PDB file of C-alpha atoms in Angstrom:
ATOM      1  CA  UNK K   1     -13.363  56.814  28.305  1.00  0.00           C
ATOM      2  CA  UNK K   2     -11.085  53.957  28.936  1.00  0.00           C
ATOM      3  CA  UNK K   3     -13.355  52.813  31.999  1.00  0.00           C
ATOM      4  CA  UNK K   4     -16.047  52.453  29.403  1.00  0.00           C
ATOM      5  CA  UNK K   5     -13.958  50.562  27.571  1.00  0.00           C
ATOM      6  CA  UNK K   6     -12.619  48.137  29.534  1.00  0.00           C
ATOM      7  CA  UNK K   7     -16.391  47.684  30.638  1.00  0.00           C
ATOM      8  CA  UNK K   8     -17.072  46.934  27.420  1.00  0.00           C
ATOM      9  CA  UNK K   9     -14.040  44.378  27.007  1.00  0.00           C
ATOM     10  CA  UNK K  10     -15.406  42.695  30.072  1.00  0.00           C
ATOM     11  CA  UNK K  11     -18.996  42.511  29.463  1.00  0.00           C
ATOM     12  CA  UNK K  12     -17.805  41.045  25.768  1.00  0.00           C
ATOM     13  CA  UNK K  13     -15.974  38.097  27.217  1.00  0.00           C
ATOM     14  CA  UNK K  14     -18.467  37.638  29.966  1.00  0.00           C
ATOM     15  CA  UNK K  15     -20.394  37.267  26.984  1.00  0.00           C
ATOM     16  CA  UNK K  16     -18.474  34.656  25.332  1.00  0.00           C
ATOM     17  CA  UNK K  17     -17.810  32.781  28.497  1.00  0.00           C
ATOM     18  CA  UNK K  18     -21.524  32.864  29.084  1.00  0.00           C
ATOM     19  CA  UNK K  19     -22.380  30.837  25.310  1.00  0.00           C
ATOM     20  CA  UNK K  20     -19.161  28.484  26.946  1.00  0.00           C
ATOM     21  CA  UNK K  21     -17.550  29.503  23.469  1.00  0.00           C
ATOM     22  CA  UNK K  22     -14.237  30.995  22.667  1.00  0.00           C
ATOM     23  CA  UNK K  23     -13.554  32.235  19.165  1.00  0.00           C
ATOM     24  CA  UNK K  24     -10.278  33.586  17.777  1.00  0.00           C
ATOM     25  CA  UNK K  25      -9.951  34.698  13.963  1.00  0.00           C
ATOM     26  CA  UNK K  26     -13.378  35.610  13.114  1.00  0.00           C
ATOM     27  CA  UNK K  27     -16.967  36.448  14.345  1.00  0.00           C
ATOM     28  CA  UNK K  28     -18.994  33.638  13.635  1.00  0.00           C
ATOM     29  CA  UNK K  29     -19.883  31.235  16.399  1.00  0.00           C
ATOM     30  CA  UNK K  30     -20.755  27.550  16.707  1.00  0.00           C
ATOM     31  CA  UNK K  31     -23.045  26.761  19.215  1.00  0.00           C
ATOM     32  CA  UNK K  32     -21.719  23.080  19.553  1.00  0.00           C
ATOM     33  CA  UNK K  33     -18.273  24.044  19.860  1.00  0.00           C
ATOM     34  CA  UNK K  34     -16.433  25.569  22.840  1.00  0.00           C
ATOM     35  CA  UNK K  35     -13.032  26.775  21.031  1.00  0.00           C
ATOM     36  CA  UNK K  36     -13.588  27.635  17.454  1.00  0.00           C
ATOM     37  CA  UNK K  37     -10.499  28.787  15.029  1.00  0.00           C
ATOM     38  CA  UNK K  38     -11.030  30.409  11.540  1.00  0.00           C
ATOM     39  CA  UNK K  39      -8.358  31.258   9.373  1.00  0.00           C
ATOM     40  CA  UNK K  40      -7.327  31.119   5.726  1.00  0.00           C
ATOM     41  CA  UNK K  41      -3.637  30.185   5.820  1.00  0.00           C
ATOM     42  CA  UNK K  42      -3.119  29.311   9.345  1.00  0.00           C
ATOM     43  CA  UNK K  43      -3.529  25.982  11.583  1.00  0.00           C
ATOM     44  CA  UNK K  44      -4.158  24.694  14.846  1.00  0.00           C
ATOM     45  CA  UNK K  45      -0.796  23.206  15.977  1.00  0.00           C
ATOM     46  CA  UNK K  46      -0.788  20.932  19.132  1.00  0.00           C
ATOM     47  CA  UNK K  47       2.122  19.811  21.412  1.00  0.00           C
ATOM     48  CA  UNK K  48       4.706  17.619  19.710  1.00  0.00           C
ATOM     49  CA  UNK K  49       5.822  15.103  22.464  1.00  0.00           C
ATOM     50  CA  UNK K  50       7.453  12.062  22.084  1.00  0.00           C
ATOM     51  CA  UNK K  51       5.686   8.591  23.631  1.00  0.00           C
ATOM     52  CA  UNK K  52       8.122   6.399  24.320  1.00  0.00           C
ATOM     53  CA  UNK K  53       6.112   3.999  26.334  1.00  0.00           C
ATOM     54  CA  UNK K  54       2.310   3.733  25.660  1.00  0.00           C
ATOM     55  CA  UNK K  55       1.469   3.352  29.362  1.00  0.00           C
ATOM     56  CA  UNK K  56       3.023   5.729  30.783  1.00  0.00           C
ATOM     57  CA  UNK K  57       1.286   8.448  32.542  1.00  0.00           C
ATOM     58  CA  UNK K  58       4.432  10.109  33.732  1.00  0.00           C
ATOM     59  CA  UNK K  59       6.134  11.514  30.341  1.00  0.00           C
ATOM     60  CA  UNK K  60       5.870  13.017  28.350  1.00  0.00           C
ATOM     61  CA  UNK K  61       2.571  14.072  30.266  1.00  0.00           C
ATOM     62  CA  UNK K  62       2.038  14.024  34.002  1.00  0.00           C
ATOM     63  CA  UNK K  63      -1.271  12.100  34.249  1.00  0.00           C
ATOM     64  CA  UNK K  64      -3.049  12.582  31.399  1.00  0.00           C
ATOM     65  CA  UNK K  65      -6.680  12.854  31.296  1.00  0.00           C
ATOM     66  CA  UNK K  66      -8.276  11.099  28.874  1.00  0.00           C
ATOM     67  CA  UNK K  67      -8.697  12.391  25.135  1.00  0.00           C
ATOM     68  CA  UNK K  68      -5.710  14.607  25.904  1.00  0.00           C
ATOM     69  CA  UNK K  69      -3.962  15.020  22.499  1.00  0.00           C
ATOM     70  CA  UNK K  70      -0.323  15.616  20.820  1.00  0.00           C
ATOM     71  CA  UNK K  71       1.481  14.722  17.988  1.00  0.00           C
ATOM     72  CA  UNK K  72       3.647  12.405  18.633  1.00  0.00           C
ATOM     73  CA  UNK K  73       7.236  12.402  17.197  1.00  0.00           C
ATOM     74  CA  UNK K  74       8.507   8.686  17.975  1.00  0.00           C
ATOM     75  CA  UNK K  75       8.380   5.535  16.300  1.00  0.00           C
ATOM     76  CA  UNK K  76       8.731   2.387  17.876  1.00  0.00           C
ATOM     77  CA  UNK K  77       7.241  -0.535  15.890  1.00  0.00           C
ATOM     78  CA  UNK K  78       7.987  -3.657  18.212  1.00  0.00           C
ATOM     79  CA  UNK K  79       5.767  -1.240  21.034  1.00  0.00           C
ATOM     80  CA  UNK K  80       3.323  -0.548  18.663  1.00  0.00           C
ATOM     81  CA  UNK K  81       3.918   3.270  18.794  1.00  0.00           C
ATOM     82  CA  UNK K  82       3.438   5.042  15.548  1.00  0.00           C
ATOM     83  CA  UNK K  83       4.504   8.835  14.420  1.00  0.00           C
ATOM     84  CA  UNK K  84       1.490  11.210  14.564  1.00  0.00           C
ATOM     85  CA  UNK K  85      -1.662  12.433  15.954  1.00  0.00           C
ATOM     86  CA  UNK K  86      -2.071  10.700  19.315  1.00  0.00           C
ATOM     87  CA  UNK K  87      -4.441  10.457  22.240  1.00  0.00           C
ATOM     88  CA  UNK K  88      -4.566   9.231  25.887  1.00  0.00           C
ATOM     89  CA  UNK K  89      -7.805   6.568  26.162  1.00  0.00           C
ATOM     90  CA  UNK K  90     -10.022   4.967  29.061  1.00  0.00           C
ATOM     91  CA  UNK K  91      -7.981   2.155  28.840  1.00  0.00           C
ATOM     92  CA  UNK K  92      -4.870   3.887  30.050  1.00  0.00           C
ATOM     93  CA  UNK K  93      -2.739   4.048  26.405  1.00  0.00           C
ATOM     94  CA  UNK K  94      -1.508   6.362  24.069  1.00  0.00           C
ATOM     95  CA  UNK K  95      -3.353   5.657  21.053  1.00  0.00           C
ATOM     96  CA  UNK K  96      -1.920   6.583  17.763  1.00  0.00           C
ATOM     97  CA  UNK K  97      -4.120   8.051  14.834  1.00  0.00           C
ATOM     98  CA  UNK K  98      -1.849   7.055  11.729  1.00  0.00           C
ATOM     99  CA  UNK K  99      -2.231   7.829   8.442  1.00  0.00           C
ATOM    100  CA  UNK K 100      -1.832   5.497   5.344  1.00  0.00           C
ATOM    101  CA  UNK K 101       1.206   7.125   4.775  1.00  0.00           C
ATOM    102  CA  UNK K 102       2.458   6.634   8.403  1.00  0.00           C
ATOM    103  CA  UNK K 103       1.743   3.086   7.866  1.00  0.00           C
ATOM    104  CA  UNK K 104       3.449   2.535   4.711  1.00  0.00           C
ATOM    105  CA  UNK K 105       6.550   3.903   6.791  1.00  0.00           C
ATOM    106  CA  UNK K 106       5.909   1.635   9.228  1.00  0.00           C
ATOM    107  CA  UNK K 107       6.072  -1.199   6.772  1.00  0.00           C
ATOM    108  CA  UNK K 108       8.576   0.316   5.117  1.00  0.00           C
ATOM    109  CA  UNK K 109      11.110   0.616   8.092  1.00  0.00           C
ATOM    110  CA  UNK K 110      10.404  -2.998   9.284  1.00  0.00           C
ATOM    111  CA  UNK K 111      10.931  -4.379   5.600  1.00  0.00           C
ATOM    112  CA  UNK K 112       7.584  -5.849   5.411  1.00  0.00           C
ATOM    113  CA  UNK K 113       6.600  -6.183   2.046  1.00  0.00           C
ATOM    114  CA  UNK K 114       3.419  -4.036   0.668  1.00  0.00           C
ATOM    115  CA  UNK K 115       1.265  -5.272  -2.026  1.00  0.00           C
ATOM    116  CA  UNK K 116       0.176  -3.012  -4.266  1.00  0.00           C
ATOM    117  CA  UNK K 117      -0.904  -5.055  -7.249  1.00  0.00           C
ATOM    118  CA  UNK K 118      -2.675  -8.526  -7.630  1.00  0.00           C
ATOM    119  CA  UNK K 119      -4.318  -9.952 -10.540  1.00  0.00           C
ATOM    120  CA  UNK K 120      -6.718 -13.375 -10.837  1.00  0.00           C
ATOM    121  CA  UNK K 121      -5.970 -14.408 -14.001  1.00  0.00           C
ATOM    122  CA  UNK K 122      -8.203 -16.250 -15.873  1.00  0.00           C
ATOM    123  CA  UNK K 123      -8.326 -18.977 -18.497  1.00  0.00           C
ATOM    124  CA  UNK K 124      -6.514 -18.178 -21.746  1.00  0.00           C
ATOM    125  CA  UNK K 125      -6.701 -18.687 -25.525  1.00  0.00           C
ATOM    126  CA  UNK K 126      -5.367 -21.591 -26.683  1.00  0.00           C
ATOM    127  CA  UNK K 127      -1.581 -21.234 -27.874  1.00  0.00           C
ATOM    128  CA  UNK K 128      -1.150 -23.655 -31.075  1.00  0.00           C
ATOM    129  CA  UNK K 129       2.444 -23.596 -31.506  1.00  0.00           C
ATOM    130  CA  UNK K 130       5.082 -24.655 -28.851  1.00  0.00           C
ATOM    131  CA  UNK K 131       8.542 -24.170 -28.015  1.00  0.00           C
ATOM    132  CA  UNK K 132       9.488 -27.010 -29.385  1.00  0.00           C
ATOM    133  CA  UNK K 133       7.891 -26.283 -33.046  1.00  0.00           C
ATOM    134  CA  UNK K 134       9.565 -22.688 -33.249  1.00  0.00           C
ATOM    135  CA  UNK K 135       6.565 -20.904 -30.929  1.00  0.00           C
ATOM    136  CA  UNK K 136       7.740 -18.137 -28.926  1.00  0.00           C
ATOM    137  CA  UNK K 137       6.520 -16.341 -25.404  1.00  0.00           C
ATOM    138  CA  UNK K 138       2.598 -15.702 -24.950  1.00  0.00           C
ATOM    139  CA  UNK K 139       2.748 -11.702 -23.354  1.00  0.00           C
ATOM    140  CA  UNK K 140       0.156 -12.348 -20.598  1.00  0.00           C
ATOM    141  CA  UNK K 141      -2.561  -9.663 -21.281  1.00  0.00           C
ATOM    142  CA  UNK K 142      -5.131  -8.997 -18.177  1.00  0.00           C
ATOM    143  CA  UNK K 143      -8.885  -7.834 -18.770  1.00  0.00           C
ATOM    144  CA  UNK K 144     -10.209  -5.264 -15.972  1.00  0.00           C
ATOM    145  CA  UNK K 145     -11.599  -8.153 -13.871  1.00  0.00           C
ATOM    146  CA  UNK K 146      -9.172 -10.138 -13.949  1.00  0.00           C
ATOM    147  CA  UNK K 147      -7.227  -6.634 -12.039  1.00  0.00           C
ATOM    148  CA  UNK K 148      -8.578  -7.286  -8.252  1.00  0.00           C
ATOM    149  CA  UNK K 149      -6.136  -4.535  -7.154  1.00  0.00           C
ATOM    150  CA  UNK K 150      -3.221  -1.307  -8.880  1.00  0.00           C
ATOM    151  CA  UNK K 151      -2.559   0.724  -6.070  1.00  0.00           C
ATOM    152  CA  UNK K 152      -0.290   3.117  -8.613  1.00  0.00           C
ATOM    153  CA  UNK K 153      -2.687   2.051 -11.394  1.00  0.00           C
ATOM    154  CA  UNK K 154       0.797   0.745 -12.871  1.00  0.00           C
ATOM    155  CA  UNK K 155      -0.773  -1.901 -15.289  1.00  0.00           C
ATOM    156  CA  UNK K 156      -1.105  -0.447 -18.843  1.00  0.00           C
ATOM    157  CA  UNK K 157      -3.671  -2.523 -20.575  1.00  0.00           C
ATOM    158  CA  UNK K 158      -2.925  -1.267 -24.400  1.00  0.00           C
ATOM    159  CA  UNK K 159       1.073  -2.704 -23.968  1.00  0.00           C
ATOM    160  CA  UNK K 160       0.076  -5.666 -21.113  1.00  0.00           C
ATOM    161  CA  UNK K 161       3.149  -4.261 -19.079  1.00  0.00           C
ATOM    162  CA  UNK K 162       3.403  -2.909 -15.976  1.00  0.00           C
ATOM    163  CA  UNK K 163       5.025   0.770 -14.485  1.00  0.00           C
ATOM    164  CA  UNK K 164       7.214   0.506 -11.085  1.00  0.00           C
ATOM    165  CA  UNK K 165       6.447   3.465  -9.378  1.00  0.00           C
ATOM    166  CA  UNK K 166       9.429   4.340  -7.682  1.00  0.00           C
ATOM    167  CA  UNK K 167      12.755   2.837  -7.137  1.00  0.00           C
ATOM    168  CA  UNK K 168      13.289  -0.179  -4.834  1.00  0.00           C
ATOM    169  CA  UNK K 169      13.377  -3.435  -3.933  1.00  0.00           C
ATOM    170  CA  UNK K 170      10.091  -5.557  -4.943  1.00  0.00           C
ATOM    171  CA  UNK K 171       8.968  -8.697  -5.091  1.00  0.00           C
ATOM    172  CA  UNK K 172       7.559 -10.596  -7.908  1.00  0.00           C
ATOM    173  CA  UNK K 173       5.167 -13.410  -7.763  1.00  0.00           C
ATOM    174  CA  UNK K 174       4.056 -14.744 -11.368  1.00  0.00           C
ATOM    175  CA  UNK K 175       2.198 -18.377 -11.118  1.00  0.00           C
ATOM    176  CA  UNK K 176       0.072 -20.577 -13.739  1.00  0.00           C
ATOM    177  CA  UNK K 177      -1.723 -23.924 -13.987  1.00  0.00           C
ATOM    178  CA  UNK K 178      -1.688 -24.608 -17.477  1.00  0.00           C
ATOM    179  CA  UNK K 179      -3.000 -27.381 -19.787  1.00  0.00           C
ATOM    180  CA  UNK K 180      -1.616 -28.815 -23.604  1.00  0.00           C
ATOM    181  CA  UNK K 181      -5.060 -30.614 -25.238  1.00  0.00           C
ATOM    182  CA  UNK K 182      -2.781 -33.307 -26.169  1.00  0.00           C
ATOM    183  CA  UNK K 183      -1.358 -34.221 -22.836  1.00  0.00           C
ATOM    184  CA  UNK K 184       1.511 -35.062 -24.375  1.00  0.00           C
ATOM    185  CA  UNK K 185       4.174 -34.128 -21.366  1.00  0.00           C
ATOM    186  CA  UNK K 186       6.775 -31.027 -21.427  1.00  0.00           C
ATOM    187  CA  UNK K 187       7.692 -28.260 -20.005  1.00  0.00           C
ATOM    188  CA  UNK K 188       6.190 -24.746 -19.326  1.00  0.00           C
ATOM    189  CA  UNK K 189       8.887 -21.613 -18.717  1.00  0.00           C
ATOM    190  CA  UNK K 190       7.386 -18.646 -17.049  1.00  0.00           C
ATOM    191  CA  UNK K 191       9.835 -15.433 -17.753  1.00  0.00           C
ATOM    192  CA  UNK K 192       9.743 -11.687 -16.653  1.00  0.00           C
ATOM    193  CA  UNK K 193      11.077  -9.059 -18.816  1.00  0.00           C
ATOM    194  CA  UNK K 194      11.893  -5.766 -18.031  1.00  0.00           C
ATOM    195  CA  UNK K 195      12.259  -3.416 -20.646  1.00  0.00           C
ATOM    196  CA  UNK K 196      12.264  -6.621 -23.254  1.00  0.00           C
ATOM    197  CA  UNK K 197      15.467  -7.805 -21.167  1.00  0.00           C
ATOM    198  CA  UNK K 198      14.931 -11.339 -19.609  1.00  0.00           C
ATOM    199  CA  UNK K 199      15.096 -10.482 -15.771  1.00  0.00           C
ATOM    200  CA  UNK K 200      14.661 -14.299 -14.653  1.00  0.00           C
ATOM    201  CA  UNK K 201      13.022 -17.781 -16.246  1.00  0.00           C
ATOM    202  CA  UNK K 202      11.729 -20.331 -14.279  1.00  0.00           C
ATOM    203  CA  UNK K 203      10.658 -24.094 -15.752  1.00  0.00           C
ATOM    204  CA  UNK K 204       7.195 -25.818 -14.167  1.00  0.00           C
ATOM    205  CA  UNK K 205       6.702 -29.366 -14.069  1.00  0.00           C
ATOM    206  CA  UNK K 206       3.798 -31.483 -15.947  1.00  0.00           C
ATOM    207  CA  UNK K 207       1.517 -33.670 -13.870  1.00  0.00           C
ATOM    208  CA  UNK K 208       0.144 -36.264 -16.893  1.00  0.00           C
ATOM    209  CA  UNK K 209      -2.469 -37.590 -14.533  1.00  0.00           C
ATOM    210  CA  UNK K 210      -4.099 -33.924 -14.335  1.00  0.00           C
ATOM    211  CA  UNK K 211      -2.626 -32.857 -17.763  1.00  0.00           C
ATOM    212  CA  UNK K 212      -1.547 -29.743 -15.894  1.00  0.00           C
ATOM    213  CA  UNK K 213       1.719 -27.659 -15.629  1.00  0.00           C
ATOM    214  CA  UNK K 214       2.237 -26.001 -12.611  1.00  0.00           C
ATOM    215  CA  UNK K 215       5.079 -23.222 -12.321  1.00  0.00           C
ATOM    216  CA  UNK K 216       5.632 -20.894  -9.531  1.00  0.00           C
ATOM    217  CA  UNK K 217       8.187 -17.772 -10.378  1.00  0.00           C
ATOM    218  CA  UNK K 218       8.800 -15.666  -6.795  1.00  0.00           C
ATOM    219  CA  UNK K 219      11.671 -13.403  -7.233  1.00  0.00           C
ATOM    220  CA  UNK K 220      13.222 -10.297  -5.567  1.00  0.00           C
ATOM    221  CA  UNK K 221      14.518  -7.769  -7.673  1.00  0.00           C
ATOM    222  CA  UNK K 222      15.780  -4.381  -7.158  1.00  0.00           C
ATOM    223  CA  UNK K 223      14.078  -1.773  -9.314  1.00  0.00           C
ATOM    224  CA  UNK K 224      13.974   1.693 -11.127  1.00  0.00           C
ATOM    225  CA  UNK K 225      11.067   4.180 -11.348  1.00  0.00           C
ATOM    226  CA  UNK K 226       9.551   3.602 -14.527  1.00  0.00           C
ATOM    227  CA  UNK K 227      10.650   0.258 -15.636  1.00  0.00           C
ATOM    228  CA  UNK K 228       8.641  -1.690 -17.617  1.00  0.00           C
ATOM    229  CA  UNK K 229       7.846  -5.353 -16.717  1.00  0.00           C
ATOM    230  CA  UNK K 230       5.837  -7.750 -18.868  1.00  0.00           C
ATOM    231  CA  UNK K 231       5.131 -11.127 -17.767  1.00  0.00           C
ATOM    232  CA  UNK K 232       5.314 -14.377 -20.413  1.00  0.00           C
ATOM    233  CA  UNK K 233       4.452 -18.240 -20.426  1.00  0.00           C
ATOM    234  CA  UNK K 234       5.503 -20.951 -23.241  1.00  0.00           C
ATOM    235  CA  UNK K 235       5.383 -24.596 -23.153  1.00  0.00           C
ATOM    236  CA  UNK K 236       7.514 -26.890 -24.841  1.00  0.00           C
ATOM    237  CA  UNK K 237       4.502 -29.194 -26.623  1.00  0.00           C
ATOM    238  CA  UNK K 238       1.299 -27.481 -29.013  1.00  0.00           C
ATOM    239  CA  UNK K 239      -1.981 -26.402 -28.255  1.00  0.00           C
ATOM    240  CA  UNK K 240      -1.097 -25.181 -23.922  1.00  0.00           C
ATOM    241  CA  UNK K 241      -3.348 -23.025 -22.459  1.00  0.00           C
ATOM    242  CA  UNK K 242      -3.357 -20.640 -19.269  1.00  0.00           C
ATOM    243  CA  UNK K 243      -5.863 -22.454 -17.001  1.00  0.00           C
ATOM    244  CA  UNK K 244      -5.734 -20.229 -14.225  1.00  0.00           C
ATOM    245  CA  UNK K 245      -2.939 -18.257 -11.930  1.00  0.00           C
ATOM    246  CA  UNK K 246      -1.947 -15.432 -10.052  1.00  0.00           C
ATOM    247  CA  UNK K 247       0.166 -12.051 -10.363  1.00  0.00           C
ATOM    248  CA  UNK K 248       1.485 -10.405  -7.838  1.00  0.00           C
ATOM    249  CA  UNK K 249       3.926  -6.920  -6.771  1.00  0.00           C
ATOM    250  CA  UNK K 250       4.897  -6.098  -3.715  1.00  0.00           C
ATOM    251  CA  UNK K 251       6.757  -3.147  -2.774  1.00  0.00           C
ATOM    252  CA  UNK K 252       9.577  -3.608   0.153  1.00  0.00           C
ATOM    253  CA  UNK K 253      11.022   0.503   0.195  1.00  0.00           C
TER     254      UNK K 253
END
């Protein structure tokens, strides 16, 4: 009885070797495959090695064939080496396959800044009252096209503020070409707000031969989850308009 069963045990992986398949965790086969895996709450987990030099074909494997894989558990940024999946290629590197995440740590550890909102903004109604005559801040509002790109969707279109989406250091880039109908000189004032607290104001400059303010507001601030920030313009002389500018948020950690 157990001869005729280790027959059988035989003659089944013959089998299997035969259809150059092995399967573990179920019955069903896949012709194009050679090593199949089925489970419901279990994974595949490969080698985790740590590359420490991307040509080197002595650790943490002894000359490895191409398209050998591990998951590699170094980071090295100035060597280009990156936490994660990673393969040997034809050319004789390790080759990482990092995620978005992964990269965002990347950037993160090397205090590169990430952008993760930018806005076009467009021409603007026409403001009648200055700063001068009693007029106060313009909130600048954005339409949907103006958006170009809201990684955390953190721009709130009903209150024209935006949501930081987790504590840290940012950078804020708020600048306008504006024009006053009159081209009567003055002064435009860009300000940010944060929770209707003046974070930082910034005064332009008038070119009378354009009859255009420029202003340019780039400022680093460190920040809370869930602040609010609102950006707003005003100009010392009536009737100023936003011509055209930018908005952007960048995310250092």
């Amino acid at each position: 009885m157990k001869f005729k069963i280790i027959i059988t045990l035989l003659l089944t992986i013959m089998a299997i070797m035969g259809s150059a398949q092995v399967i573990i965790g179920s019955a069903n086969s896949s012709p194009a495959a050679i090593l199949k895996l089925d489970a419901n709450n279990k994974a595949l987990r490969i080698p985790n090695l740590s590359v420490t030099n991307r040509t080197n074909a002595v650790t943490p494997i002894l000359s490895p064939a191409n398209g050998v894989m591990i998951y590699n558990t170094n980071t090295d940024i100035n060597n280009d080496i990156a936490k994660g999946i990673t393969y040997w290629g034809s050319d004789s590197k390790y080759h990482s396959q990092a995620s978005y995440s992964a990269t965002e740590a990347v950037i993160s550890s090397s205090q590169i800044p990430l952008l993760i909102f930018s806005a076009a903004i467009g021409q603007k109604p026409n403001v009648p009252v200055g700063f001068t005559a009693g007029g106060g801040y313009t909130v600048l509002n954005l339409s949907t096209p103006e958006i170009l790109f809201d990684k955390y969707l953190g721009w709130n279109m009903t209150n024209n503020q935006f949501k930081i989406p987790s504590t840290g250091i940012y950078m804020l880039e708020f600048v306008t070409d504006m024009s006053n109908t009159g081209n009567n000189g003055g002064t435009p004032v860009l300000r940010i707000t944060k929770g209707g607290t003046t974070l930082i104001s910034i005064s332009g400059r008038f070119n009378n031969v354009s009859n255009r303010m420029y202003t340019t507001l780039i400022t680093t601030q460190n920040l809370s989850v869930n602040d609010l920030l609102d950006f707003r313009y005003v100009y010392t002389d009536n009737n100023y308009s936003i011509q055209t500018g930018t908005l952007n948020i960048y995310k250092y950690q």
